[in-house]
Short mmCIF file of C-alpha atoms in Angstrom, two decimals:
data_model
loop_
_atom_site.label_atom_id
_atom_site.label_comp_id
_atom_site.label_asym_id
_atom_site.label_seq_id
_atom_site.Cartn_x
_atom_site.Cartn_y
_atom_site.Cartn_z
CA UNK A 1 95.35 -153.10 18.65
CA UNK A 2 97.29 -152.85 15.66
CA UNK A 3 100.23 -152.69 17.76
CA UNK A 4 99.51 -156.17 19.68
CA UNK A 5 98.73 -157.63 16.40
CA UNK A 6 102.10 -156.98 15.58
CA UNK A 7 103.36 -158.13 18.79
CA UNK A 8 101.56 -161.79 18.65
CA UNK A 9 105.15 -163.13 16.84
CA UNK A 10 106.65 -162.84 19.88
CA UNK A 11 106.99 -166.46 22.25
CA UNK A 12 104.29 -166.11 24.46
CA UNK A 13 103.16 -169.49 24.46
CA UNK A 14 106.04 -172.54 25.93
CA UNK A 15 106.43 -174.84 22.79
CA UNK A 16 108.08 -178.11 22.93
CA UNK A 17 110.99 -176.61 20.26
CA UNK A 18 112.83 -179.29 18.69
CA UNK A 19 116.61 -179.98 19.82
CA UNK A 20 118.96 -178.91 17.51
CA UNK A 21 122.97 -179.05 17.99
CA UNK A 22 123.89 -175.84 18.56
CA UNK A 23 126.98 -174.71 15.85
CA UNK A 24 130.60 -175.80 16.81
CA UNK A 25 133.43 -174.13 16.26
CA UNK A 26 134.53 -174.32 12.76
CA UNK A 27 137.66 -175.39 14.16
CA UNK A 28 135.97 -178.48 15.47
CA UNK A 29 135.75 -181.94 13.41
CA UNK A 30 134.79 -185.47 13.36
CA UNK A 31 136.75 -187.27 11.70
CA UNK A 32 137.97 -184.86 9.37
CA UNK A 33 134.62 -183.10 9.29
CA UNK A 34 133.14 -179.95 10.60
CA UNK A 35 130.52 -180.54 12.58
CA UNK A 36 128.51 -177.93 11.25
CA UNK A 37 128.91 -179.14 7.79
CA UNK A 38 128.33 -182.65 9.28
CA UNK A 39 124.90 -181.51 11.01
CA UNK A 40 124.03 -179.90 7.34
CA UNK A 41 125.20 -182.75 5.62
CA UNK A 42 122.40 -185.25 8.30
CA UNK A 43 119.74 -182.89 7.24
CA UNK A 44 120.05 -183.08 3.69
CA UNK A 45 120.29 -186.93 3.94
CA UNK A 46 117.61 -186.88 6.06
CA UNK A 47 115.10 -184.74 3.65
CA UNK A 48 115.85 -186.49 0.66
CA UNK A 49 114.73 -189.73 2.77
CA UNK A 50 111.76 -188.55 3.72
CA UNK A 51 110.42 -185.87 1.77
CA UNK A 52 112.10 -186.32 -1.81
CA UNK A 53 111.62 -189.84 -2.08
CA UNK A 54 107.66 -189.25 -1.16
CA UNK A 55 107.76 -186.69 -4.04
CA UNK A 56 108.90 -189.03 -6.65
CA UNK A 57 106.77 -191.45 -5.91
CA UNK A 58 103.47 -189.01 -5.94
CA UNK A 59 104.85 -186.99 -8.80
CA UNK A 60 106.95 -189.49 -10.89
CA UNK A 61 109.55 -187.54 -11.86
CA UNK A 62 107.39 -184.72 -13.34
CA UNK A 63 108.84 -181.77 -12.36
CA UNK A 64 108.71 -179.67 -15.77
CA UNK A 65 106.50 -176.97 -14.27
CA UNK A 66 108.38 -175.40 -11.40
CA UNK A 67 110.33 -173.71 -13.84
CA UNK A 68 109.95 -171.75 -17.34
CA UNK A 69 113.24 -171.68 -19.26
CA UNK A 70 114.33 -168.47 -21.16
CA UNK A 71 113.89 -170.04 -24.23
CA UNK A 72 111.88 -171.94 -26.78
CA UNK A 73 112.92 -174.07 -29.24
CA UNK A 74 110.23 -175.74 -32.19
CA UNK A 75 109.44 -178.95 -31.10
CA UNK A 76 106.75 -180.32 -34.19
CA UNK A 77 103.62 -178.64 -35.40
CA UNK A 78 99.98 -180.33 -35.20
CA UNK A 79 96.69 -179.14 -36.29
CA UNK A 80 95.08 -175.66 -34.36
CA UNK A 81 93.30 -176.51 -31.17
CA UNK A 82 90.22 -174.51 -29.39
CA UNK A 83 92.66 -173.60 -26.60
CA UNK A 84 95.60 -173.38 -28.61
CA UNK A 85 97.73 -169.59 -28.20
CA UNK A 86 96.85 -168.03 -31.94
CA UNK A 87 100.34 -166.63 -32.00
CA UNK A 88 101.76 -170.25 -32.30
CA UNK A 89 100.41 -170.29 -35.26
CA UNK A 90 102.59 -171.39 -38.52
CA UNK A 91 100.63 -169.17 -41.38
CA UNK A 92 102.82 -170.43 -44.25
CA UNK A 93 101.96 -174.63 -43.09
CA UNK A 94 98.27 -173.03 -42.39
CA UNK A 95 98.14 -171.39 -46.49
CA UNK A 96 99.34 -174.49 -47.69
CA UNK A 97 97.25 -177.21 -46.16
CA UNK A 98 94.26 -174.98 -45.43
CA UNK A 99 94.09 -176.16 -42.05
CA UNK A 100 95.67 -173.84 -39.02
CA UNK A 101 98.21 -175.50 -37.45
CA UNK A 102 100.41 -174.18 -34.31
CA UNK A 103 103.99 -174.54 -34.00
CA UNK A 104 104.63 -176.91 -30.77
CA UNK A 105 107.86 -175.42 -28.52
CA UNK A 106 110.04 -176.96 -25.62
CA UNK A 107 111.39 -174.95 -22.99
CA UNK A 108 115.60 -174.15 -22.84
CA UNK A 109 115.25 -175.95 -19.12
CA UNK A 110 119.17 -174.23 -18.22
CA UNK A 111 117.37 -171.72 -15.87
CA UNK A 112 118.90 -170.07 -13.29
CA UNK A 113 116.37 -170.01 -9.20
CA UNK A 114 116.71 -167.34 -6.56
CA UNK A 115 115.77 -167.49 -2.93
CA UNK A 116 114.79 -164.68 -1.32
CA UNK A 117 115.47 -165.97 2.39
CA UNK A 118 113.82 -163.64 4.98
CA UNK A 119 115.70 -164.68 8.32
CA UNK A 120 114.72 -161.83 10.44
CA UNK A 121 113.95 -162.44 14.32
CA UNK A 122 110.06 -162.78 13.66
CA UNK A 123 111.38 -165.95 11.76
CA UNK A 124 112.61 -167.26 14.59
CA UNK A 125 108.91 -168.42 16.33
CA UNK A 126 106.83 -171.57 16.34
CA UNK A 127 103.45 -172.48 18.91
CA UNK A 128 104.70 -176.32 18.15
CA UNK A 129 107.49 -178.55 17.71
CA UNK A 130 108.59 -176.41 14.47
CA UNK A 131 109.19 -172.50 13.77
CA UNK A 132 109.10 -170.91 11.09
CA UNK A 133 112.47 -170.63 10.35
CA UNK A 134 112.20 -174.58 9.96
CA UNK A 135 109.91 -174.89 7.71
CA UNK A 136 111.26 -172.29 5.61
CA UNK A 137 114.95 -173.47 5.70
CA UNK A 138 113.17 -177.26 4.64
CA UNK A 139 111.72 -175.66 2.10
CA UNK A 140 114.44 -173.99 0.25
CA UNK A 141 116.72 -177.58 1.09
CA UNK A 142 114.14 -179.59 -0.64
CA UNK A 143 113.28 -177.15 -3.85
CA UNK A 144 117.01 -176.91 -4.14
CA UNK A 145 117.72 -180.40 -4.55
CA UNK A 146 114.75 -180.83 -6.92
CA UNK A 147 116.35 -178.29 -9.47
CA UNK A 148 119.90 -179.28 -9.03
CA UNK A 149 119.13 -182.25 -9.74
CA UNK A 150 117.51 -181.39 -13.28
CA UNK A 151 120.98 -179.86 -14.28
CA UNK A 152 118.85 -176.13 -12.93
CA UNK A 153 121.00 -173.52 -10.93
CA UNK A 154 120.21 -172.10 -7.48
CA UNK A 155 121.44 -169.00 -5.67
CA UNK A 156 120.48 -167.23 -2.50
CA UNK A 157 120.22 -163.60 -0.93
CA UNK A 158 120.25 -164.40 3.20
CA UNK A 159 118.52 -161.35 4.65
CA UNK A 160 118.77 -160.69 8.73
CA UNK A 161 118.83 -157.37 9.80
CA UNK A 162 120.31 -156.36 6.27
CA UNK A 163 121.24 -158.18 3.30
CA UNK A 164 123.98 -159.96 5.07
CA UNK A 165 125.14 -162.87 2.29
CA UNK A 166 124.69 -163.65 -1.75
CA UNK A 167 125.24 -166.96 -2.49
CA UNK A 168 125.70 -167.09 -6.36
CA UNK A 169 123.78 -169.16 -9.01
CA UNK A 170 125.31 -172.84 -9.14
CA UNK A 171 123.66 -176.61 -9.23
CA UNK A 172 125.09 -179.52 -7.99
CA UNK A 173 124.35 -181.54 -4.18
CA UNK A 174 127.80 -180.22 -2.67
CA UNK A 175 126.05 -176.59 -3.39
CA UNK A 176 122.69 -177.32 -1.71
CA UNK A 177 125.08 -178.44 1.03
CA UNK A 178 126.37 -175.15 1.35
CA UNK A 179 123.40 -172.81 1.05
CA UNK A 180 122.14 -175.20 3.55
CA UNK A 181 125.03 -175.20 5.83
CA UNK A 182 124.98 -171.64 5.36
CA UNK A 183 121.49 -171.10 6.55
CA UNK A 184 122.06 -173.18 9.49
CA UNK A 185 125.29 -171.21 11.14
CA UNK A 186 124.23 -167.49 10.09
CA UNK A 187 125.34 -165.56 12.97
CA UNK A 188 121.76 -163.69 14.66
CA UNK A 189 121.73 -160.30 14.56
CA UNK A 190 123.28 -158.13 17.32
CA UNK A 191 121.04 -155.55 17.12
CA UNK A 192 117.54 -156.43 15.51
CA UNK A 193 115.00 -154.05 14.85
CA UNK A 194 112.08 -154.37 12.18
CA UNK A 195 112.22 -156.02 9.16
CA UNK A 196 112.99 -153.90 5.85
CA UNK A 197 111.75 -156.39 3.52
CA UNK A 198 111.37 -154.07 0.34
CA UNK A 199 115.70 -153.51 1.29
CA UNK A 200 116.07 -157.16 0.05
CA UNK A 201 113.76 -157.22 -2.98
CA UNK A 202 115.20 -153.97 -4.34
CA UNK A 203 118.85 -155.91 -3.54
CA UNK A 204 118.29 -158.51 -5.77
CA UNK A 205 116.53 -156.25 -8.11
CA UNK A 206 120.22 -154.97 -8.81
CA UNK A 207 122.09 -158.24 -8.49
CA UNK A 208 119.65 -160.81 -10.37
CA UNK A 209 120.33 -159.93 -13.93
CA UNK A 210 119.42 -162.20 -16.08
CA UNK A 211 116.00 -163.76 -16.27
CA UNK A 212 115.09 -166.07 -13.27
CA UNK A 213 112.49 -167.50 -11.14
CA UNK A 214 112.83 -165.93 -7.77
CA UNK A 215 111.49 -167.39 -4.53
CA UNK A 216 110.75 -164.79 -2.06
CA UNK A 217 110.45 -166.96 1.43
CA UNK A 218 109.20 -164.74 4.44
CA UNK A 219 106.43 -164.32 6.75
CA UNK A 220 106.05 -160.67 5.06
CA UNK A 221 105.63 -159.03 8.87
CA UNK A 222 107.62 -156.28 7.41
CA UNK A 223 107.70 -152.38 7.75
CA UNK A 224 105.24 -150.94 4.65
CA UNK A 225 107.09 -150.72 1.71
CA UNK A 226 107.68 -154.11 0.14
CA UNK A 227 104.46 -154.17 -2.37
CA UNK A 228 105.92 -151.89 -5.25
CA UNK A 229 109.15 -153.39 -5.69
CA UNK A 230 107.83 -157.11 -5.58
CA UNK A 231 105.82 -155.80 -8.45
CA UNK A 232 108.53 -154.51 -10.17
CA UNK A 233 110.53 -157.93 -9.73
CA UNK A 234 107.82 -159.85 -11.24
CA UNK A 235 107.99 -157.56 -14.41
CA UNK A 236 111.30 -158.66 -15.34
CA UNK A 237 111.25 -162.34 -13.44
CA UNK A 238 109.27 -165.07 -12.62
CA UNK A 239 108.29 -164.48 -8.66
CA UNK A 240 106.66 -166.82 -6.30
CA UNK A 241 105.65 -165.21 -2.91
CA UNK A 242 106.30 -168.16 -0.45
CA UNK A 243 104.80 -167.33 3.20
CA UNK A 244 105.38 -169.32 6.07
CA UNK A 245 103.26 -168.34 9.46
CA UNK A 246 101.94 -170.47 12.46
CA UNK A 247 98.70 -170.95 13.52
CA UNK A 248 99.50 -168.83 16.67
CA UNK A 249 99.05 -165.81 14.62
CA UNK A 250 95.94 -166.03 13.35
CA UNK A 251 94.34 -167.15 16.80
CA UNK A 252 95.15 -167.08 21.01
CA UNK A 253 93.79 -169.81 22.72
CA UNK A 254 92.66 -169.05 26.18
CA UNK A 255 95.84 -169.59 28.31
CA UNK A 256 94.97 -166.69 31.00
CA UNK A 257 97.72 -163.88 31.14
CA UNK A 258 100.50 -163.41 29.03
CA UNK A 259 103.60 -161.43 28.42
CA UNK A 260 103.55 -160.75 24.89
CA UNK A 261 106.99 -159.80 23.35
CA UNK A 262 107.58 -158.24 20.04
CA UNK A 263 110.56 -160.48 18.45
CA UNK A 264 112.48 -157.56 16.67
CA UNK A 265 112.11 -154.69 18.52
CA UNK A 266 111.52 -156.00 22.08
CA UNK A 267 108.45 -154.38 23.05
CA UNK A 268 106.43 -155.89 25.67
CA UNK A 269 102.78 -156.23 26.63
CA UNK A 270 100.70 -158.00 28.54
CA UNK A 271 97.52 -159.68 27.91
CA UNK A 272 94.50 -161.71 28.64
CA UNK A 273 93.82 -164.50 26.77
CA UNK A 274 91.20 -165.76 29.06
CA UNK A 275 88.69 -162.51 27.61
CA UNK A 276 86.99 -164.04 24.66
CA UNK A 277 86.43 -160.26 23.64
CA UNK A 278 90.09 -159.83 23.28
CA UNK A 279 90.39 -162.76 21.61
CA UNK A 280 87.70 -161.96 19.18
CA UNK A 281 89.12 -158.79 18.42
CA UNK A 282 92.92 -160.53 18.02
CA UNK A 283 91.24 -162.83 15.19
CA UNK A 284 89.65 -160.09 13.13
CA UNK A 285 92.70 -157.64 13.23
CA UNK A 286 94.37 -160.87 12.03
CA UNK A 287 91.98 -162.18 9.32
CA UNK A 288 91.52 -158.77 8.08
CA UNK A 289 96.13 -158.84 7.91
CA UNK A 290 95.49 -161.73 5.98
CA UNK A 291 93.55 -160.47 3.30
CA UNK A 292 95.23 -157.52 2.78
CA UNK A 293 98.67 -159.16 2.18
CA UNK A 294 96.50 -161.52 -0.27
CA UNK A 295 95.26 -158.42 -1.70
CA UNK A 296 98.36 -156.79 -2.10
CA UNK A 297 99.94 -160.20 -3.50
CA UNK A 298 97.79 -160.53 -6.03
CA UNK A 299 98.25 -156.57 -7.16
CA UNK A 300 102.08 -157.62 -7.37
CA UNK A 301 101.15 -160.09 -10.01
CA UNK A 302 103.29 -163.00 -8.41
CA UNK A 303 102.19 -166.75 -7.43
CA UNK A 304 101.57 -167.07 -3.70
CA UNK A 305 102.58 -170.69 -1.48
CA UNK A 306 101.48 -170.34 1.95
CA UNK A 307 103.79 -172.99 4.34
CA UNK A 308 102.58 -173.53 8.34
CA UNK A 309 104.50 -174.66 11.23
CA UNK A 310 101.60 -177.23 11.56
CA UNK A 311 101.02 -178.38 7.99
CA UNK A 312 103.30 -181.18 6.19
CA UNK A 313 105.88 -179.92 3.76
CA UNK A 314 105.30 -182.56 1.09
CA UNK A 315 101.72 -181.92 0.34
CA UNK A 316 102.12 -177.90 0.47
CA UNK A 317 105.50 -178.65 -2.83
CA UNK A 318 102.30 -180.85 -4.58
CA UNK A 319 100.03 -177.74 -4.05
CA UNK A 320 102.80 -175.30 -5.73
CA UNK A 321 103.46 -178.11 -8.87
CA UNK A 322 99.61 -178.38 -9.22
CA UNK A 323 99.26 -174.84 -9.44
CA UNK A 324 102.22 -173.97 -11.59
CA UNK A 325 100.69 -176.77 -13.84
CA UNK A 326 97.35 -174.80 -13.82
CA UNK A 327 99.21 -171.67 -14.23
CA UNK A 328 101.07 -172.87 -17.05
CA UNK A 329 97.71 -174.19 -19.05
CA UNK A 330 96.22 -170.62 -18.31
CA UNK A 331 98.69 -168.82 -20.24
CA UNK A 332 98.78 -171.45 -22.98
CA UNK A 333 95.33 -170.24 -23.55
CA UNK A 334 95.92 -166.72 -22.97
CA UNK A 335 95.90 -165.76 -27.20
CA UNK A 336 92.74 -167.33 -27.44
CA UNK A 337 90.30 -164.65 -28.97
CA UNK A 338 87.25 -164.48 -26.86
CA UNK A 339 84.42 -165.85 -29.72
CA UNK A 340 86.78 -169.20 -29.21
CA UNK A 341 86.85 -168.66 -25.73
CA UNK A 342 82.98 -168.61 -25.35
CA UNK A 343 82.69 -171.19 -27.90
#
């Protein structure tokens, strides 16, 4: 069972996929452009349309908790709080007024963002009129833009059957252009087998040196493996876990027979839908997936974003702000001795 659990990523059910322009020949132009870079180019446009200008309008502007900066700088100081961190506070201003007060800090905002980009076959699936790969490649456009665009720099590790590009740290439209265009005309790997994810996070282990937020975007259907060196990431970064699935594999619908195929290593099974037993079974092997890679998320000690083929993208980027802004108040309060805490 275990097996066919792994197998349900394969596309066993017809879904009306979206038409996309397959990649030209970088050889080929209109009007002095690639079309590749031209198709990139219409997607960008078209997300910061839709999706970015919805986003400024629910968030105005506030974007100053998807990142922490490196450093701190002393804003003001003001009078000790109940929830106030105790290490904030200014003892020499405290002795001579006789009141505690805290020292207030703004964040160095100059931080550099990583993207983790799983783009392994099992990406490559959707039950509706978007896969997985879209969502996640939408995603990474539209977080991109949002930091560029608050002077932040972005970089990218493109992992297919192996680490196959780095795209170094740099901000700027023209650059979410090209991690963009270079998402979109990745060459598919010629022979794919199962995903290594723990080969990519102990990659940028070694290449990400200097403190970052780091956005590891896969489905995690991954050999076993990947949980210790996540954890080890988050010590020395800031890592958010983002997960993008479809609702096909957490349930089968009854559609009668069906050929099963396993997307990276080819294996094949059939199956039938039409037993509600089976089906039954299908869903508990799958809820009880789902709370062990919860489990083993939350042991890693990194934020978790969960994106679905069927869900919209703007309201799952408000979910992360509103719980990086939670987050954020958490460990503002996280020097608070516990009599103040209870009190």
């Amino acid at each position: 069972m275990k097996s066919l659990l792994r197998n349900r990523n394969a596309s066993a059910v017809p879904r009306a996929a979206a038409p996309q322009e397959a990649p030209a020949p970088a050889a080929s132009t209109v009007a002095g452009v690639p079309r590749a870079v031209g198709a990139a180019e219409q997607v960008l446009r078209r997300l910061e349309w839709t999706v970015l200008r919805r986003l400024d309008g629910l968030l105005q502007g506030d974007y100053r908790t998807l990142m922490r900066g490196a450093g701190l700088d002393l804003a003001d100081l003001r009078e000790y709080q109940v929830h106030d961190d105790v290490r904030h506070i200014d003892w020499n201003v405290t002795a001579r007024l006789n009141v505690p007060h805290v020292r207030v800090f703004t964040e160095d905002r100059e931080m550099a963002a990583w993207f983790l980009l799983d783009l392994s076959p099992s990406i490559d699936f959707g039950s509706g009129e978007l896969r997985k790969e879209n969502i996640s490649t939408e995603f990474v456009t539209v977080l991109a833009r949002l930091l560029t665009r608050h002077g932040n720099r972005v970089g990218a590790m493109l992992y297919g059957s192996g680490v196959e590009a780095v795209i170094p740290t740099r901000s700027g439209r023209s650059h979410v252009l090209h991690l963009l265009h270079s998402m979109r005309t990745r060459k598919a790997p010629t022979q794919p087998g199962p995903t290594r994810l723990h080969e990519l996070l102990a990659s940028a282990a070694s290449i990400i040196k200097r403190r970052s937020t780091v956005f590891v975007v896969s489905d995690f259907i991954s050999e076993p493996g990947w949980e210790k060196p996540l954890a080890q990431l988050s010590q020395r970064h800031e890592v958010v876990a983002v997960r993008v699935l479809d609702p096909l594999e957490l349930e089968l619908p009854d559609l009668g027979l069906l050929t099963l195929r396993d997307a990276e290593t080819g294996e094949q099974v059939v199956v039938d839908t039409h037993d509600k037993g089976f089906r039954k079974r299908f869903a508990t092997i799958a809820a009880q997936r789902e709370a062990e890679l919860r489990e083993a998320l939350v042991r890693s000690g990194v934020d978790a974003l969960e994106l679905s083929t069927d869900g919209d993208l703007v309201d799952a980027i408000v979910r992360f702000i509103d719980m990086r802004k939670q987050r954020t108040r958490l460990s503002a309060g996280g020097g608070v001795p516990t009599h103040l805490k209870r009190a």
